[in-house]
Each structure stands twice: as structure tokens, then as C-alpha cells.
CSV table of C-alpha atoms in Angstrom, one decimal:
chain,number,residue,atom,x,y,z
U,1,MET,CA,-206.7,53.7,112.0
U,2,ASN,CA,-205.4,53.7,108.4
U,3,ALA,CA,-208.9,54.0,107.1
U,4,GLU,CA,-209.5,57.1,109.3
U,5,ARG,CA,-206.2,58.6,108.1
U,6,GLU,CA,-207.2,58.0,104.4
U,7,VAL,CA,-210.6,59.7,104.9
U,8,ARG,CA,-208.9,62.6,106.7
U,9,ALA,CA,-206.6,63.0,103.6
U,10,ARG,CA,-209.6,62.8,101.3
U,11,ILE,CA,-211.3,65.5,103.2
U,12,GLU,CA,-208.2,67.8,103.3
U,13,GLN,CA,-207.8,67.3,99.5
U,14,GLY,CA,-211.5,68.2,98.8
U,15,LEU,CA,-212.2,64.7,97.5
U,16,VAL,CA,-215.5,62.9,97.8
U,17,HIS,CA,-216.2,61.0,101.0
U,18,THR,CA,-219.3,59.6,102.7
U,19,GLU,CA,-221.2,60.3,105.9
U,20,SER,CA,-220.2,56.8,107.3
U,21,GLN,CA,-216.5,57.3,106.4
U,22,ALA,CA,-216.5,60.6,108.2
U,23,ALA,CA,-218.4,59.5,111.3
U,24,PHE,CA,-215.2,59.5,113.4
U,25,ARG,CA,-215.4,63.3,113.3
U,26,ASN,CA,-218.9,63.4,115.0
U,27,HIS,CA,-217.4,64.2,118.4
U,28,LEU,CA,-216.4,67.6,117.0
U,29,ARG,CA,-220.0,68.6,116.5
U,30,ARG,CA,-221.3,71.2,118.9
U,31,THR,CA,-225.1,70.7,118.4
U,32,ASP,CA,-226.1,70.7,122.1
U,33,GLU,CA,-224.1,73.9,122.7
U,34,ILE,CA,-225.6,75.5,119.6
U,35,PHE,CA,-229.1,74.6,120.8
U,36,ALA,CA,-228.3,76.1,124.2
U,37,TYR,CA,-226.9,79.3,122.7
U,38,ASN,CA,-230.0,79.8,120.5
U,39,HIS,CA,-232.2,79.5,123.6
U,40,THR,CA,-230.2,81.7,126.0
U,41,PRO,CA,-232.1,84.9,127.0
U,42,PRO,CA,-230.7,88.1,125.5
U,43,GLY,CA,-229.8,89.5,128.9
U,44,GLU,CA,-227.3,86.6,129.6
U,45,ALA,CA,-224.4,88.0,127.6
U,46,SER,CA,-221.7,86.3,129.6
U,47,ARG,CA,-223.5,82.9,129.2
U,48,ARG,CA,-223.7,83.5,125.5
U,49,ARG,CA,-220.0,84.3,125.3
U,50,GLU,CA,-219.1,81.2,127.3
U,51,LEU,CA,-221.2,79.1,124.9
U,52,LEU,CA,-219.7,80.8,121.8
U,53,GLU,CA,-216.2,80.0,123.1
U,54,ALA,CA,-217.2,76.3,123.6
U,55,ILE,CA,-218.8,76.1,120.1
U,56,LEU,CA,-216.4,77.8,117.8
U,57,GLY,CA,-212.9,76.8,116.9
U,58,SER,CA,-211.8,80.4,117.8
U,59,VAL,CA,-213.6,83.6,118.5
U,60,GLY,CA,-212.3,87.2,118.8
U,61,ALA,CA,-213.3,90.0,121.1
U,62,ARG,CA,-216.5,92.1,120.7
U,63,THR,CA,-218.3,89.4,118.7
U,64,VAL,CA,-222.0,89.6,118.2
U,65,LEU,CA,-223.8,86.6,116.8
U,66,LEU,CA,-227.5,87.0,116.9
U,67,PRO,CA,-229.5,83.8,117.4
U,68,PRO,CA,-230.6,81.7,115.9
U,69,PHE,CA,-227.6,80.5,114.1
U,70,HIS,CA,-226.8,77.0,112.8
U,71,ALA,CA,-223.7,75.0,112.2
U,72,GLY,CA,-222.9,71.5,111.1
U,73,PHE,CA,-219.9,71.4,113.5
U,74,GLY,CA,-219.3,74.9,114.9
U,75,SER,CA,-215.8,73.8,115.9
U,76,ASN,CA,-214.5,74.5,112.3
U,77,VAL,CA,-215.6,78.1,112.4
U,78,HIS,CA,-213.0,80.8,113.3
U,79,ILE,CA,-214.1,84.4,113.8
U,80,GLY,CA,-211.9,87.5,114.4
U,81,ASP,CA,-212.5,90.6,116.5
U,82,ASP,CA,-215.4,93.0,116.0
U,83,PHE,CA,-217.6,90.6,114.2
U,84,PHE,CA,-221.4,91.1,113.7
U,85,GLY,CA,-223.5,88.2,112.5
U,86,ASN,CA,-227.2,88.8,112.1
U,87,VAL,CA,-230.0,86.2,112.6
U,88,ASN,CA,-230.2,82.9,110.7
U,89,LEU,CA,-226.6,82.7,109.8
U,90,THR,CA,-225.8,79.1,108.7
U,91,PHE,CA,-222.3,77.6,108.7
U,92,VAL,CA,-221.9,74.4,106.8
U,93,ASP,CA,-218.5,73.9,108.3
U,94,ASP,CA,-217.4,70.3,107.4
U,95,VAL,CA,-213.9,72.0,107.0
U,96,ASP,CA,-212.7,75.5,108.2
U,97,ILE,CA,-214.5,78.7,107.7
U,98,ARG,CA,-212.2,81.6,108.6
U,99,ILE,CA,-213.6,85.0,109.1
U,100,GLY,CA,-211.4,88.0,109.7
U,101,HIS,CA,-211.7,91.1,111.8
U,102,GLY,CA,-214.5,93.7,111.4
U,103,VAL,CA,-216.7,91.5,109.3
U,104,MET,CA,-220.5,92.2,109.1
U,105,ILE,CA,-222.9,89.6,107.9
U,106,ALA,CA,-226.6,90.4,107.3
U,107,PRO,CA,-229.6,88.1,108.0
U,108,GLY,CA,-230.2,84.7,106.2
U,109,VAL,CA,-226.6,84.1,105.0
U,110,THR,CA,-225.2,80.6,104.3
U,111,LEU,CA,-221.5,79.9,104.2
U,112,THR,CA,-221.2,76.3,102.9
U,113,THR,CA,-217.9,74.5,102.6
U,114,THR,CA,-219.6,71.4,101.3
U,115,GLY,CA,-221.1,70.3,98.0
U,116,HIS,CA,-222.2,67.0,96.6
U,117,PRO,CA,-221.4,65.0,93.4
U,118,VAL,CA,-223.7,65.8,90.4
U,119,HIS,CA,-224.5,62.2,89.5
U,120,PRO,CA,-227.1,60.6,91.9
U,121,ASP,CA,-225.2,57.3,92.0
U,122,ARG,CA,-222.3,59.1,93.6
U,123,ARG,CA,-224.4,60.7,96.4
U,124,VAL,CA,-225.1,57.4,98.2
U,125,ASP,CA,-224.5,57.7,102.0
U,126,PHE,CA,-224.6,61.5,101.6
U,127,ALA,CA,-221.3,61.6,99.7
U,128,ARG,CA,-219.8,65.0,99.7
U,129,PHE,CA,-216.6,67.1,99.2
U,130,SER,CA,-215.5,70.1,101.2
U,131,GLU,CA,-213.2,73.1,100.6
U,132,PRO,CA,-212.5,75.9,103.1
U,133,ILE,CA,-214.0,79.4,103.0
U,134,VAL,CA,-212.0,82.5,103.9
U,135,ILE,CA,-213.6,85.9,104.5
U,136,GLU,CA,-210.9,88.5,105.0
U,137,ASP,CA,-211.1,91.6,107.2
U,138,LYS,CA,-213.8,94.3,107.0
U,139,VAL,CA,-216.0,92.4,104.5
U,140,TRP,CA,-219.7,93.2,104.5
U,141,ILE,CA,-222.0,90.4,103.2
U,142,GLY,CA,-225.7,91.4,102.5
U,143,SER,CA,-228.9,89.5,103.3
U,144,ASN,CA,-229.6,86.0,101.9
U,145,VAL,CA,-226.1,85.6,100.3
U,146,VAL,CA,-224.8,82.0,99.7
U,147,VAL,CA,-221.0,81.5,99.7
U,148,LEU,CA,-220.0,78.2,98.1
U,149,PRO,CA,-217.0,75.9,98.9
U,150,GLY,CA,-213.5,77.1,98.4
U,151,VAL,CA,-214.3,80.8,98.1
U,152,ARG,CA,-212.1,83.6,99.4
U,153,ILE,CA,-213.6,87.1,99.7
U,154,GLY,CA,-211.0,89.8,99.7
U,155,ARG,CA,-210.5,92.5,102.4
U,156,GLY,CA,-213.0,95.3,102.5
U,157,SER,CA,-215.3,93.9,99.8
U,158,VAL,CA,-219.1,94.2,99.8
U,159,ILE,CA,-221.3,91.3,98.6
U,160,GLY,CA,-224.8,92.5,97.5
U,161,ALA,CA,-227.9,90.9,98.9
U,162,GLY,CA,-229.1,87.7,97.3
U,163,SER,CA,-225.8,86.9,95.7
U,164,VAL,CA,-224.4,83.4,95.1
U,165,VAL,CA,-220.6,83.6,95.5
U,166,SER,CA,-219.1,80.7,93.6
U,167,ARG,CA,-215.6,82.2,92.8
U,168,ASP,CA,-213.1,84.3,94.7
U,169,ILE,CA,-213.8,88.0,95.1
U,170,PRO,CA,-210.8,90.4,95.1
U,171,PRO,CA,-210.3,93.0,97.8
U,172,MET,CA,-212.1,96.4,97.9
U,173,VAL,CA,-214.9,95.8,95.4
U,174,VAL,CA,-218.6,95.7,95.3
U,175,ALA,CA,-219.8,92.4,93.9
U,176,LEU,CA,-223.3,91.0,93.4
U,177,GLY,CA,-225.5,88.7,91.5
U,178,ALA,CA,-226.0,85.0,90.8
U,179,PRO,CA,-223.3,84.1,90.0
U,180,CYS,CA,-221.7,86.9,91.9
U,181,ARG,CA,-219.5,89.2,89.8
U,182,VAL,CA,-217.5,92.4,90.5
U,183,LEU,CA,-219.6,95.5,89.8
U,184,ARG,CA,-217.0,98.1,90.6
U,185,PRO,CA,-214.1,99.0,92.9
U,186,ILE,CA,-214.5,100.7,96.3
U,187,THR,CA,-212.7,104.0,96.1
U,188,ASP,CA,-212.3,107.1,98.3
U,189,ASP,CA,-215.4,108.6,96.6
U,190,ASP,CA,-217.3,106.1,98.7
U,191,LEU,CA,-216.3,107.9,101.8
U,192,THR,CA,-218.8,110.6,101.0
U,193,THR,CA,-221.8,108.6,99.8
U,194,ARG,CA,-224.4,106.4,101.4
U,195,ALA,CA,-224.0,103.5,99.2
């Protein structure tokens, strides 16, 4: 039990740990439920909702998550109200991914809490480290964005398609690129424009 406690502490601190060391967490994986969700007919909305509640750590009202989606665990993902997630959304959720209210995510986005050591000798047994991701309310994430471990995206911000978000993004900005950088603030002028 002490070994398990030590590995939990390493995970919580974002320190390197291995697949074997973290195996005690495998019961938290929702792979069968994710498979069932991804194969549930579109007309079975109540069954999809039931499965989503069984998969995710928490899920708000009026949530749309278009299949297929993928998750390492599923149980470490927490989604607020009025969420829209388009197809091929991937959650690498070895630790928490927290998504606020009114968030929209376009197709092909990856939210990954986990990375690996650079030196190959440190990657034995799939060694990794994990840091939580936070996406605040009313964020819009464009197609094919990758959000890396430990990132927080501030309320109301827009992340441009194809971006790689490796650092925190402040509230109410448009940010894009690889690496993702703030392009400009979002202002009241944006209430009257398309983009």
C-alpha cells in the first residue's frame, strides 16, 4: 500500500512514473463504455447520455459529444453545461481535464495531460508525467488543436485551428500558432464582425 501511495504522490506532483507503477488505477478506465458510446445509434440520445454519465468524472446539462471520441480513462474528464465537442476529440486524461460551461471544441482536437521524458532510457515501461488541463468557460477551440500538459485556457478565448498550446492562454484573446501565441484581445468590436 505504501508503494501505491508513493506513486499517487508522484502522479499528483507531475513526476515521472511508469505504466506498471500506475497499474493500480486501471479500474478507473472506461474503455468498454467508450466503445459502447461510440457505437450507439444517433437516435438513442438517452442511452448516449447514460453512457456519458458512466464514462466521465462529471458532465453538465445540454452536453453534446459527437462520436467517435477517445479517452485514456474518461473518469478524469469533467465537463460543464452547454458543451459541444465535435468528432474525434481525444482526452489523454491520466489526470484531470476540467472543461467549463459553454465550451465549443472543433473536430480532431487532442487534450493531453501526459508527456514523456526526452531521454529514451527514461521512457522504459512507458514512463510518463502528467499535469492537469483547465479550459475555462466559453472557450472555443478550433480544429486539430493540441493542448499540452498543465495548460489553462482563460475564459472566452479562441484558439485558432492547428495550434499547439504549450503555455497558459489568458482570458478573452484570440491565440494561434505552433507554439500558440496571443494574436489580439477580444473586444466589443467583435460583436459586429464575423471573425
